[in-house]
């Protein structure tokens, strides 16, 4: 077997963790079509192929427009169950044993879909995943950063009724022009309520947004963070504190953060000692689930087996899994 086959084999057979996955971004065109019929919701596409060919993005905002449109077909608890269950089947296929998923209540509430409907559908599928496949999970609720801070407090209040299901809060949507400091009071309140905090930062936005996510929002992980290499002092801090950066290579290519995978900075980040790992972000829109992200990235950046091991080890270490389970998996993969 040559090195490439060895690497692909290793990626496929090793138990893995995913830490950056928007459940609404796992809505495949086939299910979008099915739900649009089931719920009698119009979508601006006639065929599945037409949906797929609309997925040509130039930046984050051009993607978000289509992503929020797609989410419009999600109405009932059953829809959120089906959506989540389809992602779980992909997890099983890719040998993901633990996943931490984001959801965006604010893209559903204004359409008259209740918080309880969303969280119950997602949670039911995740419980079944644990029972049927032993796949464990955590749920993180994201706030849409293009919206004002004030209405987010009501969303946080609703999340407080589901502390048994939601472990933390995050920040997603349009990054540029929506700095972390905009949500300072909200994140303070969330922490008071016992939620862990994370935030998308340094995807398209500047290194300052990573600094402020750490200093002001007190995040435990940075989602994306690929712009950190433009700030040497920041890199030193991230390395020293081993702050996890949940990198999403295929997403970065689709949204033109890098022009091609060969020019992605993941290998540089690894070599600097940053705690990075690979994730799929919005796999239905960006062309691949976790294994495909790992395999394509390994090929494009000539990653060796040690690099791949490190990425997978980092993902377990960076998860919000209970320490005992974390140790058990780390032992197993080594
Ligand atoms: N960035 C910001 N917001 C998002 C993303 C992303 O990659 N995916 C879904 N919402
Ligand atoms: Zn994301």
Coordinates of C-alpha atoms and ligand atoms in Angstrom, one line a residue:
X1 CA 0.0 0.0 0.0
X2 CA 1.4 3.5 -0.8
X3 CA 1.3 6.3 1.7
X4 CA -1.8 7.8 0.2
X5 CA -3.8 4.6 0.5
X6 CA -2.4 4.1 4.1
X7 CA -3.6 7.6 5.0
X8 CA -7.0 7.2 3.5
X9 CA -7.4 3.8 5.2
X10 CA -6.4 5.4 8.5
X11 CA -8.8 8.3 8.1
X12 CA -11.7 5.9 7.4
X13 CA -11.1 3.4 10.1
X14 CA -10.2 5.7 13.0
X15 CA -13.0 6.9 15.4
X16 CA -13.4 10.6 15.0
X17 CA -15.0 13.7 16.4
X18 CA -16.7 16.6 14.7
X19 CA -16.8 20.0 16.4
X20 CA -18.0 22.4 13.8
X21 CA -21.2 21.4 12.1
X22 CA -24.3 23.5 11.5
X23 CA -27.2 21.1 11.4
X24 CA -29.1 23.3 9.0
X25 CA -26.0 23.1 6.7
X26 CA -26.4 19.3 6.5
X27 CA -29.8 19.7 4.6
X28 CA -29.1 17.8 1.4
X29 CA -31.0 19.0 -1.7
X30 CA -33.0 15.7 -1.8
X31 CA -34.4 16.3 1.7
X32 CA -34.9 20.0 0.9
X33 CA -37.1 19.0 -2.0
X34 CA -39.0 16.4 0.0
X35 CA -39.7 18.8 2.9
X36 CA -40.8 21.6 0.5
X37 CA -43.4 19.2 -0.9
X38 CA -44.4 17.8 2.6
X39 CA -44.9 21.3 4.0
X40 CA -46.0 23.0 0.8
X41 CA -43.2 25.6 1.0
X42 CA -42.1 27.1 -2.3
X43 CA -38.4 27.0 -3.0
X44 CA -36.8 28.8 -6.0
X45 CA -35.7 25.6 -7.6
X46 CA -37.4 23.0 -9.8
X47 CA -35.0 20.1 -9.5
X48 CA -32.4 18.7 -7.2
X49 CA -29.8 19.4 -9.8
X50 CA -30.9 23.0 -10.0
X51 CA -30.4 23.3 -6.3
X52 CA -26.9 21.8 -6.5
X53 CA -25.9 24.1 -9.4
X54 CA -26.9 27.1 -7.4
X55 CA -24.2 26.3 -4.9
X56 CA -21.5 28.6 -6.4
X57 CA -20.4 31.0 -3.7
X58 CA -18.1 34.0 -3.8
X59 CA -17.9 34.7 -0.1
X60 CA -19.7 34.0 3.2
X61 CA -22.6 36.3 2.6
X62 CA -23.4 34.8 -0.9
X63 CA -23.6 31.4 0.9
X64 CA -25.7 32.6 3.8
X65 CA -28.4 33.9 1.5
X66 CA -29.0 30.5 0.0
X67 CA -28.5 28.7 3.4
X68 CA -31.2 30.7 5.1
X69 CA -33.5 30.2 2.0
X70 CA -33.0 26.4 2.3
X71 CA -33.8 26.5 6.0
X72 CA -37.3 27.8 5.2
X73 CA -38.5 24.2 4.4
X74 CA -37.9 23.1 8.1
X75 CA -41.2 23.5 9.9
X76 CA -42.1 20.6 12.1
X77 CA -40.4 18.6 14.9
X78 CA -40.3 15.7 12.4
X79 CA -38.5 17.8 9.9
X80 CA -35.7 18.6 12.5
X81 CA -35.6 15.0 13.4
X82 CA -35.2 13.9 9.8
X83 CA -32.6 16.5 9.2
X84 CA -30.5 15.5 12.2
X85 CA -31.0 11.8 11.6
X86 CA -29.7 12.1 8.0
X87 CA -26.6 13.7 9.4
X88 CA -26.2 11.0 12.0
X89 CA -26.3 8.3 9.3
X90 CA -23.4 10.2 7.6
X91 CA -21.6 10.2 11.0
X92 CA -22.0 6.4 11.2
X93 CA -20.6 6.1 7.6
X94 CA -17.6 8.3 8.4
X95 CA -16.9 6.6 11.8
X96 CA -17.7 9.8 13.8
X97 CA -18.2 8.7 17.4
X98 CA -18.9 12.1 18.9
X99 CA -20.3 15.2 17.4
X100 CA -21.0 18.7 18.7
X101 CA -23.6 20.4 16.5
X102 CA -24.7 24.0 16.1
X103 CA -28.3 25.2 15.4
X104 CA -29.6 28.6 14.5
X105 CA -33.0 29.2 16.3
X106 CA -33.1 32.8 15.0
X107 CA -33.5 31.5 11.4
X108 CA -36.6 29.5 12.5
X109 CA -38.4 31.7 15.2
X110 CA -39.4 34.5 12.8
X111 CA -41.1 31.9 10.5
X112 CA -43.4 30.9 13.4
X113 CA -41.4 27.7 14.2
X114 CA -41.1 27.5 18.0
X115 CA -37.9 27.0 19.9
X116 CA -39.3 23.8 21.4
X117 CA -40.1 22.3 18.0
X118 CA -36.5 22.8 16.8
X119 CA -34.7 21.6 19.9
X120 CA -37.0 18.6 20.4
X121 CA -36.6 17.3 16.9
X122 CA -32.8 17.6 17.0
X123 CA -32.5 16.2 20.5
X124 CA -34.8 13.2 19.7
X125 CA -32.5 12.2 16.7
X126 CA -29.4 12.6 18.9
X127 CA -30.8 10.4 21.6
X128 CA -31.6 7.7 19.0
X129 CA -28.1 8.0 17.7
X130 CA -26.7 7.2 21.1
X131 CA -29.1 4.3 21.6
X132 CA -28.8 2.8 18.2
X133 CA -25.1 3.5 17.3
X134 CA -23.4 4.7 20.5
X135 CA -22.7 8.1 18.9
X136 CA -22.6 10.7 21.6
X137 CA -23.2 14.5 21.0
X138 CA -23.6 18.0 22.4
X139 CA -25.7 20.8 21.2
X140 CA -24.5 24.4 20.9
X141 CA -27.0 27.2 20.1
X142 CA -25.7 30.0 17.8
X143 CA -26.8 33.6 17.7
X144 CA -26.9 35.3 14.3
X145 CA -24.4 38.1 14.5
X146 CA -25.9 40.2 11.7
X147 CA -28.9 40.8 14.1
X148 CA -29.0 43.1 17.1
X149 CA -27.9 42.0 20.5
X150 CA -31.2 43.0 22.3
X151 CA -33.6 40.4 20.7
X152 CA -31.0 37.6 21.5
X153 CA -31.7 37.9 25.2
X154 CA -35.2 36.4 24.6
X155 CA -33.7 33.5 22.7
X156 CA -31.2 32.9 25.5
X157 CA -34.1 32.9 27.9
X158 CA -35.8 30.1 25.8
X159 CA -32.5 28.2 25.8
X160 CA -32.5 28.2 29.6
X161 CA -35.6 25.9 29.5
X162 CA -33.4 23.4 27.8
X163 CA -30.2 23.4 29.8
X164 CA -30.4 19.6 29.9
X165 CA -29.9 19.6 26.1
X166 CA -27.9 22.7 25.2
X167 CA -24.3 22.9 26.5
X168 CA -23.2 26.2 25.1
X169 CA -23.7 29.2 22.9
X170 CA -21.9 30.4 19.8
X171 CA -21.9 33.2 17.2
X172 CA -22.3 32.6 13.5
X173 CA -23.5 34.3 10.3
X174 CA -22.0 37.4 8.6
X175 CA -18.7 38.1 10.4
X176 CA -17.3 41.3 8.8
X177 CA -18.7 44.4 10.5
X178 CA -20.3 42.4 13.3
X179 CA -17.5 42.2 15.9
X180 CA -17.6 40.1 19.1
X181 CA -18.0 43.1 21.3
X182 CA -21.5 43.6 19.9
X183 CA -22.5 40.6 22.0
X184 CA -20.6 41.3 25.2
X185 CA -23.6 41.6 27.5
X186 CA -25.4 38.6 25.9
X187 CA -22.4 36.3 26.4
X188 CA -21.9 37.5 30.0
X189 CA -25.5 36.6 30.7
X190 CA -25.1 33.2 28.9
X191 CA -22.1 32.4 31.1
X192 CA -24.0 33.4 34.2
X193 CA -26.6 30.9 33.2
X194 CA -23.9 28.2 32.9
X195 CA -23.4 28.0 29.2
X196 CA -20.0 27.4 27.7
X197 CA -19.1 30.0 25.0
X198 CA -17.6 29.6 21.5
X199 CA -17.6 31.9 18.5
X200 CA -16.9 32.0 14.7
X201 CA -13.9 34.3 14.4
X202 CA -11.2 34.9 11.8
X203 CA -13.0 33.1 9.0
X204 CA -13.2 36.2 6.9
X205 CA -12.8 38.7 9.7
X206 CA -9.5 40.1 11.1
X207 CA -7.3 38.6 13.9
X208 CA -8.8 41.3 16.2
X209 CA -12.1 39.4 16.2
X210 CA -10.2 36.3 17.5
X211 CA -8.6 38.4 20.3
X212 CA -11.9 39.9 21.3
X213 CA -13.7 36.5 21.2
X214 CA -11.1 35.3 23.7
X215 CA -10.9 38.4 25.9
X216 CA -14.5 39.7 25.8
X217 CA -16.6 36.6 25.0
X218 CA -14.3 34.2 27.0
X219 CA -14.7 31.5 24.4
X220 CA -13.3 28.0 24.9
X221 CA -12.9 27.4 21.2
X222 CA -12.6 29.6 18.1
X223 CA -14.6 28.4 15.1
X224 CA -12.5 28.7 11.9
X225 CA -9.7 31.0 13.1
X226 CA -7.6 30.6 9.9
X227 CA -6.8 34.4 9.9
X228 CA -4.7 34.0 13.1
X229 CA -1.5 33.5 11.1
X230 CA -1.5 37.2 10.2
X231 CA -0.8 38.1 13.8
X232 CA 2.3 36.5 15.4
X233 CA 1.4 37.7 18.9
X234 CA -2.0 36.0 18.6
X235 CA -0.5 32.8 17.3
X236 CA 1.8 32.7 20.4
X237 CA -1.1 33.1 22.7
X238 CA -3.2 30.4 20.9
X239 CA -0.3 28.0 21.0
X240 CA 0.5 28.7 24.6
X241 CA -3.1 28.3 25.8
X242 CA -3.8 25.5 23.3
X243 CA -7.0 27.2 22.3
X244 CA -8.8 24.9 19.8
X245 CA -9.4 26.2 16.3
X246 CA -12.2 24.3 14.5
X247 CA -10.9 24.5 10.9
X248 CA -13.2 23.7 7.9
X249 CA -11.1 23.3 4.8
X250 CA -13.7 22.5 2.1
X251 CA -15.9 25.4 3.5
X252 CA -12.9 27.8 3.2
X253 CA -12.5 26.8 -0.5
X254 CA -16.2 27.1 -1.4
X255 CA -16.4 30.5 0.3
X256 CA -13.2 31.7 -1.4
X257 CA -11.2 32.2 1.9
X258 CA -8.4 30.4 0.0
X259 CA -8.3 30.1 -3.8
X260 CA -7.5 26.4 -3.7
X261 CA -7.0 23.6 -1.2
X262 CA -3.3 23.4 -2.0
X263 CA -3.0 27.0 -0.6
X264 CA -4.9 26.3 2.6
X265 CA -2.9 27.2 5.7
X266 CA -3.9 24.1 7.8
X267 CA -0.4 22.5 7.6
X268 CA 1.3 25.7 8.6
X269 CA -1.1 25.9 11.6
X270 CA -0.3 22.4 12.6
X271 CA 3.5 23.0 12.2
X272 CA 3.2 26.1 14.4
X273 CA 1.7 23.9 17.2
X274 CA -1.8 25.3 17.0
X275 CA -4.5 23.0 18.3
X276 CA -6.3 22.6 15.0
X277 CA -8.6 19.9 13.7
X278 CA -10.8 19.3 10.6
X279 CA -14.6 19.7 10.4
X280 CA -17.2 19.9 7.7
X281 CA -19.2 23.1 8.6
X282 CA -22.1 22.9 6.2
X283 CA -21.4 19.7 4.3
X284 CA -24.5 19.6 2.1
X285 CA -23.4 23.0 0.7
X286 CA -19.7 22.7 0.7
X287 CA -19.3 19.3 -1.1
X288 CA -18.3 16.9 1.6
X289 CA -18.6 15.4 5.1
X290 CA -15.8 14.9 7.5
X291 CA -13.9 12.0 5.8
X292 CA -13.9 13.8 2.5
X293 CA -12.6 17.0 4.2
X294 CA -9.8 14.9 5.8
X295 CA -8.9 13.0 2.7
X296 CA -9.0 15.9 0.2
X297 CA -7.0 18.1 2.6
X298 CA -4.4 15.3 3.3
X299 CA -3.9 14.9 -0.5
X300 CA -3.7 18.6 -1.3
X301 CA -1.3 19.5 1.6
X302 CA 0.7 16.3 1.6
X303 CA -0.2 15.5 5.2
X304 CA 1.7 12.6 6.7
X305 CA 0.2 10.0 9.0
X306 CA 1.5 11.9 12.1
X307 CA -0.3 15.1 10.9
X308 CA -3.6 13.2 10.5
X309 CA -3.2 11.5 13.9
X310 CA -2.6 14.9 15.5
X311 CA -5.7 16.4 13.8
X312 CA -7.9 13.5 15.1
X313 CA -6.2 13.6 18.6
X314 CA -6.8 17.4 18.7
X315 CA -10.5 16.9 18.0
X316 CA -11.0 14.6 20.9
X317 CA -9.0 16.8 23.2
X318 CA -10.9 19.9 22.1
X319 CA -14.4 18.3 22.6
X320 CA -16.7 19.1 25.5
X321 CA -16.9 15.4 26.2
X322 CA -16.6 14.4 29.8
X323 CA -12.9 13.8 30.8
X324 CA -13.4 10.1 31.4
X325 CA -14.8 9.5 27.9
X326 CA -12.2 11.7 26.4
X327 CA -9.4 9.7 28.0
X328 CA -11.0 6.5 26.9
X329 CA -11.1 7.5 23.3
X330 CA -7.6 9.0 23.3
X331 CA -6.3 5.7 24.6
X332 CA -8.2 3.8 22.0
X333 CA -6.9 5.8 19.0
X334 CA -3.3 5.7 20.2
Ligands
LIG1 N1 -19.7 31.0 9.0 C1 -20.6 31.8 9.5 N2 -21.9 31.5 9.7 C2 -22.3 30.3 9.3 C3 -21.4 29.4 8.7 C4 -20.0 29.8 8.5 O1 -19.2 29.0 8.0 N3 -22.1 28.3 8.4 C5 -23.4 28.5 8.8 N4 -23.5 29.7 9.3
LIG2 ZN1 -19.5 27.5 10.7

